[in-house]
Amino acid sequence: MSSSQILKGILEGCLLSIIAEGETYGYEMIEKLDAYGFTMVKEGSIYPLLLRMKKEGLVVTSSKKLPSGGPKRKYYSLTDQGKEELEAFKGRWSEISKAVHHLLEGEG
């Protein structure tokens, strides 16, 4: 199993966490993911996920002009439902990561 296959299952929770820090746009999310060590995530891979998250009511978007001109940027913010999903993800992730740690460390 490749790291990209594993990542697909956790990327939504990671994006929710980044957006929870404050209104942000796509490329900024990629930069933050990269800074946290998610170097394998490419910009094009998050947009379908963000679109699905919007359809599910987890995020809302707003378009804003750049002070320097140029095209508008789409900024993402969490909805109340998105905040709830983030908290649920944190709980699931905690359980899964503890179980995997115990398994790999032979603490069963």
C-alpha atoms as an extended CHARMM CRD file, in Angstrom:
* protein
*
       108  EXT
         1         1  MET       CA              0.0000000000        0.0000000000        0.0000000000  PROA      1               0.0000000000
         2         2  SER       CA              1.4330000000        3.3620000000       -0.9770000000  PROA      2               0.0000000000
         3         3  SER       CA              1.5150000000        6.4130000000        1.2610000000  PROA      3               0.0000000000
         4         4  SER       CA             -0.8690000000        8.1620000000       -1.1460000000  PROA      4               0.0000000000
         5         5  GLN       CA             -3.4970000000        5.4440000000       -0.5810000000  PROA      5               0.0000000000
         6         6  ILE       CA             -3.2010000000        5.8240000000        3.1860000000  PROA      6               0.0000000000
         7         7  LEU       CA             -3.2550000000        9.6050000000        2.8750000000  PROA      7               0.0000000000
         8         8  LYS       CA             -6.5530000000        9.6710000000        0.9730000000  PROA      8               0.0000000000
         9         9  GLY       CA             -8.3580000000        8.5230000000        4.0920000000  PROA      9               0.0000000000
        10        10  ILE       CA             -6.9440000000       11.2300000000        6.3590000000  PROA      10              0.0000000000
        11        11  LEU       CA             -6.5720000000       14.2050000000        4.0410000000  PROA      11              0.0000000000
        12        12  GLU       CA            -10.1140000000       15.4920000000        4.6230000000  PROA      12              0.0000000000
        13        13  GLY       CA             -9.5200000000       15.6830000000        8.3850000000  PROA      13              0.0000000000
        14        14  CYS       CA             -6.2040000000       17.4270000000        7.8200000000  PROA      14              0.0000000000
        15        15  LEU       CA             -7.8310000000       19.9950000000        5.5280000000  PROA      15              0.0000000000
        16        16  LEU       CA            -10.6190000000       20.5890000000        8.0420000000  PROA      16              0.0000000000
        17        17  SER       CA             -7.9770000000       21.2190000000       10.6970000000  PROA      17              0.0000000000
        18        18  ILE       CA             -6.1200000000       23.7190000000        8.5070000000  PROA      18              0.0000000000
        19        19  ILE       CA             -9.3250000000       25.5470000000        7.5850000000  PROA      19              0.0000000000
        20        20  ALA       CA            -10.3200000000       25.6300000000       11.2690000000  PROA      20              0.0000000000
        21        21  GLU       CA             -7.2450000000       27.8180000000       11.9140000000  PROA      21              0.0000000000
        22        22  GLY       CA             -8.8680000000       30.5450000000        9.8120000000  PROA      22              0.0000000000
        23        23  GLU       CA            -10.1490000000       31.3640000000        6.3530000000  PROA      23              0.0000000000
        24        24  THR       CA             -7.6890000000       30.0290000000        3.7790000000  PROA      24              0.0000000000
        25        25  TYR       CA             -7.3300000000       29.3330000000        0.0600000000  PROA      25              0.0000000000
        26        26  GLY       CA             -6.2000000000       26.2220000000       -1.8050000000  PROA      26              0.0000000000
        27        27  TYR       CA             -2.5450000000       26.9640000000       -2.4490000000  PROA      27              0.0000000000
        28        28  GLU       CA             -2.1040000000       28.1470000000        1.1250000000  PROA      28              0.0000000000
        29        29  MET       CA             -3.4660000000       24.7880000000        2.3170000000  PROA      29              0.0000000000
        30        30  ILE       CA             -0.8830000000       22.9770000000        0.1760000000  PROA      30              0.0000000000
        31        31  GLU       CA              1.8880000000       25.1030000000        1.6970000000  PROA      31              0.0000000000
        32        32  LYS       CA              0.6760000000       24.3030000000        5.2260000000  PROA      32              0.0000000000
        33        33  LEU       CA              0.3900000000       20.5930000000        4.4570000000  PROA      33              0.0000000000
        34        34  ASP       CA              3.9250000000       20.6890000000        3.0650000000  PROA      34              0.0000000000
        35        35  ALA       CA              5.2060000000       22.4390000000        6.2040000000  PROA      35              0.0000000000
        36        36  TYR       CA              3.6720000000       19.6410000000        8.3170000000  PROA      36              0.0000000000
        37        37  GLY       CA              5.4790000000       17.0220000000        6.2200000000  PROA      37              0.0000000000
        38        38  PHE       CA              2.7500000000       16.1180000000        3.7290000000  PROA      38              0.0000000000
        39        39  THR       CA              5.1240000000       16.6640000000        0.8140000000  PROA      39              0.0000000000
        40        40  MET       CA              3.3560000000       14.0470000000       -1.3100000000  PROA      40              0.0000000000
        41        41  VAL       CA              0.1360000000       16.0970000000       -1.5610000000  PROA      41              0.0000000000
        42        42  LYS       CA             -0.1070000000       18.0390000000       -4.7900000000  PROA      42              0.0000000000
        43        43  GLU       CA             -2.2850000000       21.0920000000       -5.3580000000  PROA      43              0.0000000000
        44        44  GLY       CA             -4.5850000000       19.3980000000       -7.8620000000  PROA      44              0.0000000000
        45        45  SER       CA             -5.3750000000       16.5860000000       -5.4410000000  PROA      45              0.0000000000
        46        46  ILE       CA             -7.1300000000       18.7390000000       -2.8400000000  PROA      46              0.0000000000
        47        47  TYR       CA             -9.6260000000       20.5600000000       -5.0670000000  PROA      47              0.0000000000
        48        48  PRO       CA            -11.9310000000       17.5910000000       -5.7360000000  PROA      48              0.0000000000
        49        49  LEU       CA            -11.9480000000       16.9220000000       -1.9980000000  PROA      49              0.0000000000
        50        50  LEU       CA            -12.6980000000       20.5770000000       -1.1900000000  PROA      50              0.0000000000
        51        51  LEU       CA            -15.5530000000       20.5210000000       -3.7180000000  PROA      51              0.0000000000
        52        52  ARG       CA            -17.0100000000       17.4030000000       -2.0720000000  PROA      52              0.0000000000
        53        53  MET       CA            -16.6040000000       18.9730000000        1.3830000000  PROA      53              0.0000000000
        54        54  LYS       CA            -18.5090000000       22.0270000000        0.1250000000  PROA      54              0.0000000000
        55        55  LYS       CA            -21.3160000000       19.8660000000       -1.2930000000  PROA      55              0.0000000000
        56        56  GLU       CA            -21.5290000000       18.0570000000        2.0590000000  PROA      56              0.0000000000
        57        57  GLY       CA            -21.8750000000       21.3790000000        3.8900000000  PROA      57              0.0000000000
        58        58  LEU       CA            -18.5670000000       21.1160000000        5.7620000000  PROA      58              0.0000000000
        59        59  VAL       CA            -17.0950000000       24.2820000000        4.2420000000  PROA      59              0.0000000000
        60        60  VAL       CA            -18.3080000000       27.4730000000        2.6100000000  PROA      60              0.0000000000
        61        61  THR       CA            -16.4220000000       29.5750000000        0.1140000000  PROA      61              0.0000000000
        62        62  SER       CA            -16.0620000000       33.2490000000       -0.6270000000  PROA      62              0.0000000000
        63        63  SER       CA            -14.2130000000       34.9370000000       -3.4650000000  PROA      63              0.0000000000
        64        64  LYS       CA            -11.9470000000       37.8610000000       -2.7180000000  PROA      64              0.0000000000
        65        65  LYS       CA             -9.9160000000       40.1460000000       -4.9260000000  PROA      65              0.0000000000
        66        66  LEU       CA             -6.2070000000       40.3500000000       -4.3260000000  PROA      66              0.0000000000
        67        67  PRO       CA             -4.8710000000       43.7480000000       -3.2530000000  PROA      67              0.0000000000
        68        68  SER       CA             -2.3170000000       43.4320000000       -6.0550000000  PROA      68              0.0000000000
        69        69  GLY       CA             -5.0280000000       42.8030000000       -8.6330000000  PROA      69              0.0000000000
        70        70  GLY       CA             -5.2810000000       39.6110000000      -10.6270000000  PROA      70              0.0000000000
        71        71  PRO       CA             -7.9360000000       36.9330000000      -10.4060000000  PROA      71              0.0000000000
        72        72  LYS       CA            -10.0850000000       36.4450000000       -7.3270000000  PROA      72              0.0000000000
        73        73  ARG       CA             -9.1040000000       33.7700000000       -4.8170000000  PROA      73              0.0000000000
        74        74  LYS       CA            -11.5800000000       31.2990000000       -3.3890000000  PROA      74              0.0000000000
        75        75  TYR       CA            -11.3120000000       31.2100000000        0.4060000000  PROA      75              0.0000000000
        76        76  TYR       CA            -12.6360000000       28.3300000000        2.4950000000  PROA      76              0.0000000000
        77        77  SER       CA            -14.1760000000       28.5100000000        5.9810000000  PROA      77              0.0000000000
        78        78  LEU       CA            -15.6470000000       25.8000000000        8.1980000000  PROA      78              0.0000000000
        79        79  THR       CA            -19.3580000000       25.5650000000        8.8350000000  PROA      79              0.0000000000
        80        80  ASP       CA            -20.7200000000       24.3530000000       12.1570000000  PROA      80              0.0000000000
        81        81  GLN       CA            -21.1380000000       20.9530000000       10.5190000000  PROA      81              0.0000000000
        82        82  GLY       CA            -17.4830000000       21.1090000000        9.4230000000  PROA      82              0.0000000000
        83        83  LYS       CA            -16.4170000000       21.8470000000       12.9990000000  PROA      83              0.0000000000
        84        84  GLU       CA            -18.4190000000       18.8500000000       14.2030000000  PROA      84              0.0000000000
        85        85  GLU       CA            -16.8460000000       16.6350000000       11.5350000000  PROA      85              0.0000000000
        86        86  LEU       CA            -13.3710000000       17.8320000000       12.5490000000  PROA      86              0.0000000000
        87        87  GLU       CA            -14.0280000000       16.8480000000       16.1730000000  PROA      87              0.0000000000
        88        88  ALA       CA            -15.3370000000       13.4550000000       15.0330000000  PROA      88              0.0000000000
        89        89  PHE       CA            -12.2240000000       12.9870000000       12.8610000000  PROA      89              0.0000000000
        90        90  LYS       CA             -9.9660000000       13.7930000000       15.8150000000  PROA      90              0.0000000000
        91        91  GLY       CA            -11.6770000000       11.0840000000       17.8620000000  PROA      91              0.0000000000
        92        92  ARG       CA            -11.4540000000        8.5010000000       15.0760000000  PROA      92              0.0000000000
        93        93  TRP       CA             -7.8360000000        9.3920000000       14.3700000000  PROA      93              0.0000000000
        94        94  SER       CA             -6.9060000000        9.0860000000       18.0420000000  PROA      94              0.0000000000
        95        95  GLU       CA             -8.4050000000        5.5910000000       18.2340000000  PROA      95              0.0000000000
        96        96  ILE       CA             -6.8280000000        4.4260000000       14.9790000000  PROA      96              0.0000000000
        97        97  SER       CA             -3.3790000000        5.8680000000       15.6890000000  PROA      97              0.0000000000
        98        98  LYS       CA             -3.3110000000        4.3120000000       19.1940000000  PROA      98              0.0000000000
        99        99  ALA       CA             -4.3280000000        0.9320000000       17.7880000000  PROA      99              0.0000000000
       100       100  VAL       CA             -1.6940000000        1.0500000000       15.0500000000  PROA      100             0.0000000000
       101       101  HSD       CA              0.9630000000        2.1580000000       17.5350000000  PROA      101             0.0000000000
       102       102  HSD       CA              0.1110000000       -0.7100000000       19.8770000000  PROA      102             0.0000000000
       103       103  LEU       CA              0.1700000000       -3.1810000000       17.0210000000  PROA      103             0.0000000000
       104       104  LEU       CA              3.5130000000       -2.0030000000       15.6350000000  PROA      104             0.0000000000
       105       105  GLU       CA              5.0870000000       -1.8480000000       19.0700000000  PROA      105             0.0000000000
       106       106  GLY       CA              3.7740000000       -5.3050000000       19.9780000000  PROA      106             0.0000000000
       107       107  GLU       CA              1.7190000000       -4.0130000000       22.9000000000  PROA      107             0.0000000000
       108       108  GLY       CA             -1.3380000000       -6.1400000000       22.1720000000  PROA      108             0.0000000000
